[in-house]
mmCIF file of C-alpha atoms and ligand atoms in Angstrom:
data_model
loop_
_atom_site.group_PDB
_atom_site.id
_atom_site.type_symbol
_atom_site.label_atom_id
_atom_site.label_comp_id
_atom_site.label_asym_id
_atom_site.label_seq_id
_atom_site.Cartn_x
_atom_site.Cartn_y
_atom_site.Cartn_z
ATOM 1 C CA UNK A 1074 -7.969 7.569 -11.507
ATOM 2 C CA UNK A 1075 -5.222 8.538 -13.930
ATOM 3 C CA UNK A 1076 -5.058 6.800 -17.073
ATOM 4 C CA UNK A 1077 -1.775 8.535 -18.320
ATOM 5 C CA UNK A 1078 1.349 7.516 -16.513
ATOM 6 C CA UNK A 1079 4.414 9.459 -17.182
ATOM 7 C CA UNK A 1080 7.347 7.808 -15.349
ATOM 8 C CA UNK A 1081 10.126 10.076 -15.048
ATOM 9 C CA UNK A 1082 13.367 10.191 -12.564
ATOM 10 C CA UNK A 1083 16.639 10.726 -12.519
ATOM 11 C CA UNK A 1084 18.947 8.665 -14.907
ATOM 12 C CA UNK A 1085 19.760 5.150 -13.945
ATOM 13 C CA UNK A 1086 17.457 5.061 -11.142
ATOM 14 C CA UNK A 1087 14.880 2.481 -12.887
ATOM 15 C CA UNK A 1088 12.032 4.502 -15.019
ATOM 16 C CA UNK A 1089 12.562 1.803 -17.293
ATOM 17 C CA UNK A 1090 12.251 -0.932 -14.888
ATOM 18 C CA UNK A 1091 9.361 0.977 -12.539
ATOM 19 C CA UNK A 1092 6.981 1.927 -15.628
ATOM 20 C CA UNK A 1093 7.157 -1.879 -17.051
ATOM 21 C CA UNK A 1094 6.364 -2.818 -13.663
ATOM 22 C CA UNK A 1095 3.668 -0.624 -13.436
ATOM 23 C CA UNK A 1096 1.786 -1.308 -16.425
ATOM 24 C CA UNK A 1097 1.737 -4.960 -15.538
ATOM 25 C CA UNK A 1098 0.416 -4.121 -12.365
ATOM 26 C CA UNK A 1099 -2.383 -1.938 -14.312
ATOM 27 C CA UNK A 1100 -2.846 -4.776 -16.477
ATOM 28 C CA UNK A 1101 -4.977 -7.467 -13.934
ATOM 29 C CA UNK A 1102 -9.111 -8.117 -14.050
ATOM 30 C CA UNK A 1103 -8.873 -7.954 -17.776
ATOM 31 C CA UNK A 1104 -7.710 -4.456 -18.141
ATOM 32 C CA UNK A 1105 -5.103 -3.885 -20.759
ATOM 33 C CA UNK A 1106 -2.377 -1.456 -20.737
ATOM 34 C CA UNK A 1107 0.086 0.287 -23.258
ATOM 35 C CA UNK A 1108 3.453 0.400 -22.562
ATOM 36 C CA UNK A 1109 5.292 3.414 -24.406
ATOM 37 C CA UNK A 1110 8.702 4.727 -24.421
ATOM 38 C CA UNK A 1111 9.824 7.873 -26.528
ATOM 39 C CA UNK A 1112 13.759 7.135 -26.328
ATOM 40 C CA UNK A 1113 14.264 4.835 -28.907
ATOM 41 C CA UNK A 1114 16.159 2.566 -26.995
ATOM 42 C CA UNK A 1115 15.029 -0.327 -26.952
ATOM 43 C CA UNK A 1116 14.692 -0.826 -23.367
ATOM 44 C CA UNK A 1117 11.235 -2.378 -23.013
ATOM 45 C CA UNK A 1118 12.154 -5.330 -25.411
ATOM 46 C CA UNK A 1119 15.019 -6.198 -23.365
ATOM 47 C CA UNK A 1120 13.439 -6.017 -20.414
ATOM 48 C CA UNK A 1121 10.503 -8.455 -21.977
ATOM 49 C CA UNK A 1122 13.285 -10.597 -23.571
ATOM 50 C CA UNK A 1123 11.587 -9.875 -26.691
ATOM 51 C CA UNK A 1124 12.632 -8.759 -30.218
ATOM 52 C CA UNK A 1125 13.218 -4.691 -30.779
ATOM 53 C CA UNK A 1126 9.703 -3.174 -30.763
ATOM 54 C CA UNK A 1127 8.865 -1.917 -34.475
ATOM 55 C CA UNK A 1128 6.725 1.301 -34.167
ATOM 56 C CA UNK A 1129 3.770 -0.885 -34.049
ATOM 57 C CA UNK A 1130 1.474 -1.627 -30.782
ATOM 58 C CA UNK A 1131 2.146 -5.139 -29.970
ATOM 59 C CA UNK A 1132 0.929 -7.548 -26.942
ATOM 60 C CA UNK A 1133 4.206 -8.341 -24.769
ATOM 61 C CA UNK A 1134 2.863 -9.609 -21.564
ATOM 62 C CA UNK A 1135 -0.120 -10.786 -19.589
ATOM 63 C CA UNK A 1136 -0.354 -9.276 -16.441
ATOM 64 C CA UNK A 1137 0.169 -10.825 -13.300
ATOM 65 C CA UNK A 1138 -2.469 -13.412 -11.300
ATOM 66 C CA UNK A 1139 -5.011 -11.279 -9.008
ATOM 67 C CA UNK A 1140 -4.995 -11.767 -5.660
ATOM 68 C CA UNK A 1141 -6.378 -15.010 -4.718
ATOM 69 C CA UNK A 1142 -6.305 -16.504 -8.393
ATOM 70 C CA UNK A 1143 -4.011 -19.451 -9.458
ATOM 71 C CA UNK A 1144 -2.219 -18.649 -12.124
ATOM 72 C CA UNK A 1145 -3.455 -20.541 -14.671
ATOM 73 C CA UNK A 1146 -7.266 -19.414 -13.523
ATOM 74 C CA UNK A 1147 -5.784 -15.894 -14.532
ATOM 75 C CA UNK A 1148 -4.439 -17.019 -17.288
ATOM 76 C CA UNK A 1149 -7.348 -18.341 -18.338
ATOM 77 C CA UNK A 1150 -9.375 -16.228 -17.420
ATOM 78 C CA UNK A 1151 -11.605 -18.283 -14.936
ATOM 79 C CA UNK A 1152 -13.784 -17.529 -12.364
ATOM 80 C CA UNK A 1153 -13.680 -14.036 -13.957
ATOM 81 C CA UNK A 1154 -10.375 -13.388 -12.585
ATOM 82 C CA UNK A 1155 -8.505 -12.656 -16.271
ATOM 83 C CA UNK A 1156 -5.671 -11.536 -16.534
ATOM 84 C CA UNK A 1157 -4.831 -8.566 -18.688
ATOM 85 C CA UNK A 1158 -2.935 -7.432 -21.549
ATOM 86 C CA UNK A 1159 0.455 -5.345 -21.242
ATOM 87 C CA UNK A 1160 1.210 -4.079 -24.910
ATOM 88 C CA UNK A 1161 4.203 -2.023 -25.739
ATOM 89 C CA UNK A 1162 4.838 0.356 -28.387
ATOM 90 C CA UNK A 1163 7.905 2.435 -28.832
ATOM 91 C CA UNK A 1164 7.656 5.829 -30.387
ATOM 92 C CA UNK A 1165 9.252 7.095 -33.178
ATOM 93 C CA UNK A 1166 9.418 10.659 -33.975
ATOM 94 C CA UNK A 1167 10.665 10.378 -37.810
ATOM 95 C CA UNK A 1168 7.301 8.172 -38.120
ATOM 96 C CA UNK A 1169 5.055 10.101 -35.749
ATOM 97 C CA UNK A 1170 5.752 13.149 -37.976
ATOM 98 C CA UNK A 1171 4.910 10.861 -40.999
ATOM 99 C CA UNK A 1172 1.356 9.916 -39.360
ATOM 100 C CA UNK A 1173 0.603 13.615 -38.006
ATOM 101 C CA UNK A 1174 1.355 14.945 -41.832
ATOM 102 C CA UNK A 1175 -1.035 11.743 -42.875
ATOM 103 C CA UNK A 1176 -3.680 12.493 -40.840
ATOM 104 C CA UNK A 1177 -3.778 16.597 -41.711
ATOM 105 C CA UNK A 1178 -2.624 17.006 -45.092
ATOM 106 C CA UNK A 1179 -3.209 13.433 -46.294
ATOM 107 C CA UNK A 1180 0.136 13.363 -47.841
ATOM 108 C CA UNK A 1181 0.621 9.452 -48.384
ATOM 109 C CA UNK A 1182 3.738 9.232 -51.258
ATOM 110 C CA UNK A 1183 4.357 13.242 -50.951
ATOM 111 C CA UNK A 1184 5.512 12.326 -47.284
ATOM 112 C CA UNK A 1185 7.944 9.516 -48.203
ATOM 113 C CA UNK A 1186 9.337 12.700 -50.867
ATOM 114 C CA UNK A 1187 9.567 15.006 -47.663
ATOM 115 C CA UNK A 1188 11.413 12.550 -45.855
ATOM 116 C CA UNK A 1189 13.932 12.193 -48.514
ATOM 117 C CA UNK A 1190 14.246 15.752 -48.509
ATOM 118 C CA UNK A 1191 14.876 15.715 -44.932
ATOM 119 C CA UNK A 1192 11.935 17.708 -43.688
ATOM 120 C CA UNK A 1193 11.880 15.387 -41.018
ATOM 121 C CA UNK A 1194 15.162 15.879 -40.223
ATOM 122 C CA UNK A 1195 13.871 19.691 -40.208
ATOM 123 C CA UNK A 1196 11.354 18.934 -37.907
ATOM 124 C CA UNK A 1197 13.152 16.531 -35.326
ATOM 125 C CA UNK A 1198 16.415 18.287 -34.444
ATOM 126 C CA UNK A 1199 16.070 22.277 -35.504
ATOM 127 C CA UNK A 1200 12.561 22.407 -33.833
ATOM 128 C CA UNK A 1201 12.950 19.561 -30.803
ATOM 129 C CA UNK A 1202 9.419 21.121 -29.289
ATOM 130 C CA UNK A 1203 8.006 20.005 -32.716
ATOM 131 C CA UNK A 1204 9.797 16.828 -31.708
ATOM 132 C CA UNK A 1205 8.156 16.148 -28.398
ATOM 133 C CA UNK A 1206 4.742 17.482 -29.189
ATOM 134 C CA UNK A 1207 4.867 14.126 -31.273
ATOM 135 C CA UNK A 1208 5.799 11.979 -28.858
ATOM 136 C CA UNK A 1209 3.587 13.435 -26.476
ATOM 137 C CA UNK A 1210 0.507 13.709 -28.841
ATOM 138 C CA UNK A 1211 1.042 10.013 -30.153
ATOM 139 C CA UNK A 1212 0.651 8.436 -26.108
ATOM 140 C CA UNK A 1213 -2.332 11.081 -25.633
ATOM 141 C CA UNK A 1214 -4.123 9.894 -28.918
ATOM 142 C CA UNK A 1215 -3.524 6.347 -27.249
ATOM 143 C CA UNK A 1216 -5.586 7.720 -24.499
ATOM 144 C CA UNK A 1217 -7.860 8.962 -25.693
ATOM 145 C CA UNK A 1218 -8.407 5.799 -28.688
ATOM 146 C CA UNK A 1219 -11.751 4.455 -28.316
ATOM 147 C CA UNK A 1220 -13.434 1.113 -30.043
ATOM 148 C CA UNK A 1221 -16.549 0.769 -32.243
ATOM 149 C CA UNK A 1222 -18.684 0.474 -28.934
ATOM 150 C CA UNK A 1223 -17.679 3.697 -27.406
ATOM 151 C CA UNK A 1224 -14.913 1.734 -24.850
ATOM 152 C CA UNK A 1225 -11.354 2.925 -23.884
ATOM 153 C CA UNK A 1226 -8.792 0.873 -25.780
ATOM 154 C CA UNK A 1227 -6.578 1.122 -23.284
ATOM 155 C CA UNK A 1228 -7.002 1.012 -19.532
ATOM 156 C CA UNK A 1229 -4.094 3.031 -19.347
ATOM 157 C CA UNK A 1230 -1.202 3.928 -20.722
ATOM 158 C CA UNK A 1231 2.466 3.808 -19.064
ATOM 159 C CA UNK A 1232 5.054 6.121 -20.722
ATOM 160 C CA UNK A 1233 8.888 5.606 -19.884
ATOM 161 C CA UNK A 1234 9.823 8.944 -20.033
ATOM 162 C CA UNK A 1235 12.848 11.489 -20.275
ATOM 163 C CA UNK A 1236 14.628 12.194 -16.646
ATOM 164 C CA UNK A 1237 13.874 14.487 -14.338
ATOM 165 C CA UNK A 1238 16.111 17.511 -15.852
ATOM 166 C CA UNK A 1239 14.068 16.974 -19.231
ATOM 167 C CA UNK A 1240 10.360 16.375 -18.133
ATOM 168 C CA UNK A 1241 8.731 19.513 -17.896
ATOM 169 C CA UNK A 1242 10.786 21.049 -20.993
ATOM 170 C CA UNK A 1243 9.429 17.922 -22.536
ATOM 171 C CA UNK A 1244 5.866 17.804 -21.433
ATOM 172 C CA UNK A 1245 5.200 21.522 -21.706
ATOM 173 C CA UNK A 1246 5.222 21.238 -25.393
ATOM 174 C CA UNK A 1247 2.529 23.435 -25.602
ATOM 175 C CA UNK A 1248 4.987 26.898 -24.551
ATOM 176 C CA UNK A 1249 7.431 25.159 -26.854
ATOM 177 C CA UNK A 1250 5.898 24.960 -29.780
ATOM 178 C CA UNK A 1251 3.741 28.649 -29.198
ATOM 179 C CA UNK A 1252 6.732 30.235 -30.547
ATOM 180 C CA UNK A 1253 7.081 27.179 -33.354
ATOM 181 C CA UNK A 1254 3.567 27.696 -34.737
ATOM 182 C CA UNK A 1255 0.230 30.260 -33.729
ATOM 183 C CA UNK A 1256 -2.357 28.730 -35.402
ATOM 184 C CA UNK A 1257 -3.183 25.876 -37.403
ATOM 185 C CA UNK A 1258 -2.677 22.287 -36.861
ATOM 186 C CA UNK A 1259 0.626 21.933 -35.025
ATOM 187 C CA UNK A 1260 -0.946 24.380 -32.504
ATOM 188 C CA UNK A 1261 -4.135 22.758 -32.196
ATOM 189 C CA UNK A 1262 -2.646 19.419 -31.892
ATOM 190 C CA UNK A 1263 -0.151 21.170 -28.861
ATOM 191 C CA UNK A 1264 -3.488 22.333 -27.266
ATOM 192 C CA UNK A 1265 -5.416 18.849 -27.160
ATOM 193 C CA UNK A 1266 -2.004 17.592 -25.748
ATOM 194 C CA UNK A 1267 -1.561 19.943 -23.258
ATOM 195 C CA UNK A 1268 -5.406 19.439 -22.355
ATOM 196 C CA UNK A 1269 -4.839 15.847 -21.721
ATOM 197 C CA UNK A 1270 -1.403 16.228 -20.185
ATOM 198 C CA UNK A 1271 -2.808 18.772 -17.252
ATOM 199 C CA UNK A 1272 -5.459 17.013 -16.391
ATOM 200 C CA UNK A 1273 -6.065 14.846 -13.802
ATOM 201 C CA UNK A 1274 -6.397 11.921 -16.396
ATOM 202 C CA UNK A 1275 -2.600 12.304 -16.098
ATOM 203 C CA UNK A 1276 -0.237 11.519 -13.394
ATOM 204 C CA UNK A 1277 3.539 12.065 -13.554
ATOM 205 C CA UNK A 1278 5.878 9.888 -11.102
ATOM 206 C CA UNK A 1279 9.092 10.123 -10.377
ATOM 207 C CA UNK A 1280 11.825 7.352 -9.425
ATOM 208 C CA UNK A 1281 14.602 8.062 -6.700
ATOM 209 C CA UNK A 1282 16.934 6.295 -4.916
ATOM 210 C CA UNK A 1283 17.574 7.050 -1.138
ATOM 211 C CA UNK A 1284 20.674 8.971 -1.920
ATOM 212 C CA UNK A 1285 21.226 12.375 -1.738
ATOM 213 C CA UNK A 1286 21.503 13.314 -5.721
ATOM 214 C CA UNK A 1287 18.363 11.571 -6.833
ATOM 215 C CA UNK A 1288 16.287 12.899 -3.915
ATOM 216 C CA UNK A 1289 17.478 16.346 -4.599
ATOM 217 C CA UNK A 1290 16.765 16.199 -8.546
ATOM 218 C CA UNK A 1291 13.239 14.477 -6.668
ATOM 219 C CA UNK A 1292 12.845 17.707 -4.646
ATOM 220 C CA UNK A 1293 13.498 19.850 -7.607
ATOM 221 C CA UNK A 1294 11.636 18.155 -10.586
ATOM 222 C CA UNK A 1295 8.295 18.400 -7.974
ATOM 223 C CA UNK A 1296 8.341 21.781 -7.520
ATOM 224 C CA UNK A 1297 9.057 22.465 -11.343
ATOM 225 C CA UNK A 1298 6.460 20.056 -12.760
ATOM 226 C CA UNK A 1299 4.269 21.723 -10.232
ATOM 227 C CA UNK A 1300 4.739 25.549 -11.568
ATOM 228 C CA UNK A 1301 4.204 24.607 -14.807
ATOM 229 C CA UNK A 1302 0.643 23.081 -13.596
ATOM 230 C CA UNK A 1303 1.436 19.586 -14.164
ATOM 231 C CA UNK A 1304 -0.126 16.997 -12.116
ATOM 232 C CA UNK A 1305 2.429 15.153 -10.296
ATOM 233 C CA UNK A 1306 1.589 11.236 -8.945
ATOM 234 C CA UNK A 1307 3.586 9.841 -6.640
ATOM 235 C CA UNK A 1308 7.340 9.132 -5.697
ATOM 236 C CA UNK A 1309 8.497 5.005 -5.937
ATOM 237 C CA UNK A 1310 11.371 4.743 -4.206
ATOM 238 C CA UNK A 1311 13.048 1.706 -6.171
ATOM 239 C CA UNK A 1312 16.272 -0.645 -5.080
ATOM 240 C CA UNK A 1313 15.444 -0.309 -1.001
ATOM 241 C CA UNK A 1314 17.289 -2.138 0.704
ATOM 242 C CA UNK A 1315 16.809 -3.781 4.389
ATOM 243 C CA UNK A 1316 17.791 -2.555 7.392
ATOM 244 C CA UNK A 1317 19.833 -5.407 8.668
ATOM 245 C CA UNK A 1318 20.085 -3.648 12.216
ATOM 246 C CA UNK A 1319 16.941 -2.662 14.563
ATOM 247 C CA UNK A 1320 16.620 0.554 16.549
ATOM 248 C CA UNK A 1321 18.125 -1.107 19.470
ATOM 249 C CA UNK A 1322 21.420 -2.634 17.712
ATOM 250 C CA UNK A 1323 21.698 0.745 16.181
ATOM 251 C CA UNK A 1324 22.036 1.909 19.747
ATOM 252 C CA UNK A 1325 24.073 -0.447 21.130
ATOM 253 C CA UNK A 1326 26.232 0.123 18.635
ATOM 254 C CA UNK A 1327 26.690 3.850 19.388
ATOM 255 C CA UNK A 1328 27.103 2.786 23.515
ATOM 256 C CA UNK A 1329 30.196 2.267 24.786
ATOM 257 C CA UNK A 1330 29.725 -1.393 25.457
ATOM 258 C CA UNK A 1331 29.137 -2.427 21.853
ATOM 259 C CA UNK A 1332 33.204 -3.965 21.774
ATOM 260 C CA UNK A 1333 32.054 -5.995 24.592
ATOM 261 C CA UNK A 1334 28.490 -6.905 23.954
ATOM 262 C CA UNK A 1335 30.160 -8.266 20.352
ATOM 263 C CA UNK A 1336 32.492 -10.412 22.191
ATOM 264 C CA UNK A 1337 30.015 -12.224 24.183
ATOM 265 C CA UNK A 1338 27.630 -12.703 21.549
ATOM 266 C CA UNK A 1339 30.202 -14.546 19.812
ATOM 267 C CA UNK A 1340 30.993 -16.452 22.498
ATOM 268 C CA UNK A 1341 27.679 -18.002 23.216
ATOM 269 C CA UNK A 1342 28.067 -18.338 19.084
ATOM 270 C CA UNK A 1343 30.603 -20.719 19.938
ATOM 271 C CA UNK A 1344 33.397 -19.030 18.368
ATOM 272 C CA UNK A 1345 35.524 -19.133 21.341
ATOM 273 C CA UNK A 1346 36.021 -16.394 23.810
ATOM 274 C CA UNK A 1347 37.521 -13.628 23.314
ATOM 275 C CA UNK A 1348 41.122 -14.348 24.313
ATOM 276 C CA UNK A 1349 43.459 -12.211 22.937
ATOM 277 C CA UNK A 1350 44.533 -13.299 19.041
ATOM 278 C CA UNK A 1351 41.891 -16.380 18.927
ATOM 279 C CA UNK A 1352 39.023 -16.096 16.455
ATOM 280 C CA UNK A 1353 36.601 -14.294 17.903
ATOM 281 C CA UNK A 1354 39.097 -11.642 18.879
ATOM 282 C CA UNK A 1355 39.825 -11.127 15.146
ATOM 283 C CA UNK A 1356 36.489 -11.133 13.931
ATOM 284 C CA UNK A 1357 35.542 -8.377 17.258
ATOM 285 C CA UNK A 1358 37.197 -5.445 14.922
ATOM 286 C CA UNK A 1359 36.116 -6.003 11.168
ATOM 287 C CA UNK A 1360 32.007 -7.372 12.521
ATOM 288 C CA UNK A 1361 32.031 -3.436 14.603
ATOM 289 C CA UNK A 1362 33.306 -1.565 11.096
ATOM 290 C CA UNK A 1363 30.646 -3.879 9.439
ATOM 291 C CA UNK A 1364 27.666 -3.044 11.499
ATOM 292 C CA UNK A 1365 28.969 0.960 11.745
ATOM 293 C CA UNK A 1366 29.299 1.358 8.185
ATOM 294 C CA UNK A 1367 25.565 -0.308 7.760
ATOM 295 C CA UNK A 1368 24.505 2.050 10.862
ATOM 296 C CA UNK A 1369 26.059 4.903 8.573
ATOM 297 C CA UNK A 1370 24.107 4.188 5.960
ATOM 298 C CA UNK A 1371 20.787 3.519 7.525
ATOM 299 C CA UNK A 1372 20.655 6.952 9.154
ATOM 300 C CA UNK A 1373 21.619 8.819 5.889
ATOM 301 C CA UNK A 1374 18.822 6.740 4.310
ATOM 302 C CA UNK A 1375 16.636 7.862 6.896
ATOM 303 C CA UNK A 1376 17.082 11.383 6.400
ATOM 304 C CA UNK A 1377 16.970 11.191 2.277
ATOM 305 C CA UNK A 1378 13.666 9.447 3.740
ATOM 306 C CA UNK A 1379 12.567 12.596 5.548
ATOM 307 C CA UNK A 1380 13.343 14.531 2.898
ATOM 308 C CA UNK A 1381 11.217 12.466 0.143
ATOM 309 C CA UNK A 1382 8.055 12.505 2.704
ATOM 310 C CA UNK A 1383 8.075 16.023 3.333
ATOM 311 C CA UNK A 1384 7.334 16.134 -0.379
ATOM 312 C CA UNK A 1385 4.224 15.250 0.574
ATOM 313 C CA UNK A 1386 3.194 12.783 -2.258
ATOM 314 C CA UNK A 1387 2.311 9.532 -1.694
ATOM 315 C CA UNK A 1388 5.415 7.214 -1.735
ATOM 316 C CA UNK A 1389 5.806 3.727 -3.050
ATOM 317 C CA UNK A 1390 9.119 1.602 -2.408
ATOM 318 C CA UNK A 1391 10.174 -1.562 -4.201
ATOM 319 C CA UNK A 1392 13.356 -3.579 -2.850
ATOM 320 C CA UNK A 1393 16.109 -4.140 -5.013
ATOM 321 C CA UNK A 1394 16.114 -7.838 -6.233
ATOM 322 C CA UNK A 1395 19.427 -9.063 -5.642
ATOM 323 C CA UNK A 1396 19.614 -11.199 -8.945
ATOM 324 C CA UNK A 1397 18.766 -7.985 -11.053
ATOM 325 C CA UNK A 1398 15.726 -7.680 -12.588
ATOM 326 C CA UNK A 1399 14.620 -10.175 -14.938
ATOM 327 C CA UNK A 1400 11.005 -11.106 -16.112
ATOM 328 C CA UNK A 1401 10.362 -12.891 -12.999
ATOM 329 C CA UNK A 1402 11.822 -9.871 -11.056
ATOM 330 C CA UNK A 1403 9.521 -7.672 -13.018
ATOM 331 C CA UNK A 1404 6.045 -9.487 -12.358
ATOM 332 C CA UNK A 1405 7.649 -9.489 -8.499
ATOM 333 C CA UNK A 1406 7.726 -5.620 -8.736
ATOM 334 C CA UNK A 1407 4.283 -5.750 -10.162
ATOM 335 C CA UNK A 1408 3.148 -7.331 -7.435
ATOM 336 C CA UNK A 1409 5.064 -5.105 -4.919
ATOM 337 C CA UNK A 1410 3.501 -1.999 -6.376
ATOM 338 C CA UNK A 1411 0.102 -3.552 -6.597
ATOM 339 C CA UNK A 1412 0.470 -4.531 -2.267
ATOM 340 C CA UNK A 1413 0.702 -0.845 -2.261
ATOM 341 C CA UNK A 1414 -2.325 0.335 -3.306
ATOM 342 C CA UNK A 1415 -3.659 2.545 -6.567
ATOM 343 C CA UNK A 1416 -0.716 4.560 -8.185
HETATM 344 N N1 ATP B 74 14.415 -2.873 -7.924
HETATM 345 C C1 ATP B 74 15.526 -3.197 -8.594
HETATM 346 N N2 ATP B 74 16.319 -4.197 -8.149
HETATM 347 C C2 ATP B 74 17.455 -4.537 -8.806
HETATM 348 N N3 ATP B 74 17.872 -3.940 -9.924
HETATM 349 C C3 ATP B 74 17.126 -2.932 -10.432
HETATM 350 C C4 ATP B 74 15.908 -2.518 -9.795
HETATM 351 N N4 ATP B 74 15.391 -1.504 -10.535
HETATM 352 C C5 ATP B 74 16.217 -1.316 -11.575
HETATM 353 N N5 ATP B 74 17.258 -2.159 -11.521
HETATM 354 C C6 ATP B 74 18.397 -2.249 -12.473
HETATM 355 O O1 ATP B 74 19.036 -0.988 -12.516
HETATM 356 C C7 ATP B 74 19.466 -0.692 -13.831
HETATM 357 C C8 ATP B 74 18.850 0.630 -14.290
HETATM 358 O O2 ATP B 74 17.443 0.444 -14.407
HETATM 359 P P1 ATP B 74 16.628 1.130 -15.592
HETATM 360 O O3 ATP B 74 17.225 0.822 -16.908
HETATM 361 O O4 ATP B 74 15.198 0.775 -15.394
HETATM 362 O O5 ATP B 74 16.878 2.659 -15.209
HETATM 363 P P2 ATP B 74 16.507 3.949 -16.075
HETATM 364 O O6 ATP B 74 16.210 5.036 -15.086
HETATM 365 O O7 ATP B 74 15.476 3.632 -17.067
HETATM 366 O O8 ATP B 74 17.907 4.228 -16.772
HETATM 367 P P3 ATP B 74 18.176 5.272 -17.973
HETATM 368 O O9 ATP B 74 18.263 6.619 -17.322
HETATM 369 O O10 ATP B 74 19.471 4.796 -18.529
HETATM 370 O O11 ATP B 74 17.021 5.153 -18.930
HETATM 371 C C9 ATP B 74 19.058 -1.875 -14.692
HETATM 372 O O12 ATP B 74 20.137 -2.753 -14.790
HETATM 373 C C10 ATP B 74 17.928 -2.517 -13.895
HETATM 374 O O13 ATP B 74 17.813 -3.902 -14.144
HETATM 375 MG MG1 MG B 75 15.480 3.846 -19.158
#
């Protein structure tokens, strides 16, 4: 089972959305999970209604009711059904550098100096592999955190990651920084990163939409993630929508008798029949262009479909909530993703 969830996809498709969801559905039977995002954005606190996250760990959420538990025996924790923790933390480079120099050179005040200097500055933007080996080594050290008795901190962590065109760059910090530094700490920290990252403690999932960009950029971020000998998860198809239209509508609809077949069904409707200029004449034309545009759409979404499978990673899809997603709409995905087995 992975531990380390990197959830990446193409921009605007819901990597936000899908790794909050999934670390609430990690977070059930008392497990807790940590909820990271590298962007500093701020999207995890709006999406929890809560304050901007200070680059602190924090709780944010208890995870949803098991199956068969009332929520307030979850809640509670009864009948050893508790729920679990989701806590978020959102990473900071500037003060990720500030720790890493902490922890090797034990630079307390001479740190807040290099700041001023803008050393960090240095560090962030002329050497962005520097950067992400930060970001990256700060959710790996959350992995790998243990307690006084030897336990995992955290069940597992959930990182809201950079899109597809960025994720390998990004999580292959180890051939960025080779050139940055040979030896010494930086490179042994890349190394332990790296270690973590490629194994199968870590699992990197991708969000699409059934359209034709994101399943190409889908298609593409696979097969790169997979020469660079990361592990790839699986594919959650987010915002699905129903097919309003069966296999047999769809065909009637292509036959030659849909025009009439319309008419009588709204006949025995009750809308009239379908005498030339009354009601259910008018509504004949636009209900046809309707159901052909929705037949259009169905079929392309069957063959982004086809595409995504022949991937050959297991899939996960999650519906798009009409209302937009708020907290309710994210314990709903939670739940959704849960339904579908281990991710
Ligand atoms: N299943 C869904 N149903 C309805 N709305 C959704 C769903 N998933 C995501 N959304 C909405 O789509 C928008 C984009 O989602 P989100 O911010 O998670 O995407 P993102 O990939 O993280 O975007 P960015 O690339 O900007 O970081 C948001 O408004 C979100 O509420
Ligand atoms: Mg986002």
């Amino acid at each position: 089972m992975s531990r380390l969830h990197v959830v990446s996809g193409k921009g605007g498709t819901g990597k936000t959305t899908v790794a909050a969801a999934l670390a609430l559905a990690l977070a059930t039977e008392g497990r807790r999970t940590l909820l990271v995002e590298v962007e500093g954005r701020q999207g995890i606190a709006q999406l929890f209604e809560t304050e901007a996250l200070p680059y602190e760990e924090r709780k944010i959420a208890v995870g949803p009711a098991s199956e068969g538990a009332s929520r307030s025996d979850s809640v509670r924790g009864g009948g050893g059904r508790r729920a679990g923790e989701v806590h978020a933390l959102a990473i900071d480079a500037e003060r990720a550098l500030l720790d890493y120099l902490q922890m090797f050179y034990k630079l307390g005040s001479a740190g807040r100096a290099l700041k001023k200097l803008g050393a960090i500055d240095f560090a962030t933007t002329i050497a962005p592999g520097l950067r992400d080996v930060l970001l990256t080594g700060k959710a790996c050290e959350a992995v790998r955190r243990k307690d006084k008795q030897g336990r995992f901190v955290y069940d597992a962590v959930v990182m809201d990651a950079p899109p597809t065109g960025r994720i390998t760059r990004f999580l292959n910090v180890n051939d960025e920084v080779a050139g940055l530094a040979k030896i010494g700490p930086i490179h042994n920290q890349a190394q332990a990163v790296m270690r973590v990252l490629k194994s199968p403690e870590t699992a990197v999932h991708l969000v699409t939409l059934l359209e034709e960009m994101p399943v190409q950029e889908t298609a593409d971020g696979v097969a790169e993630l997979r020469a660079a000998g990361l592990p790839v998860g699986g594919i959650v198809i987010n915002m699905t929508r129903p097919a309003l239209l069966d296999n047999g509508d769809l065909d009637l609809l292509a036959a030659r008798g849909a025009r009439a077949g319309v008419a009588k069904a709204l006949s025995q409707a009750g809308l009239g029949g379908a005498r030339r200029g009354g009601l259910a004449d008018r509504l004949i034309d636009p209900l046809l262009e309707q159901a052909r545009e929705h037949a259009e759409r169905v079929e392309l979404e069957r063959a982004e479909y086809a595409e995504l499978t022949a991937i050959g990673l297991p899939t996960y899809e999650l519906e798009l909530l009409p209302e937009g997603v708020d907290l309710a709409g994210l314990y709903q995905l939670a739940r959704d993703l849960r339904k579908q087995g281990p991710i």
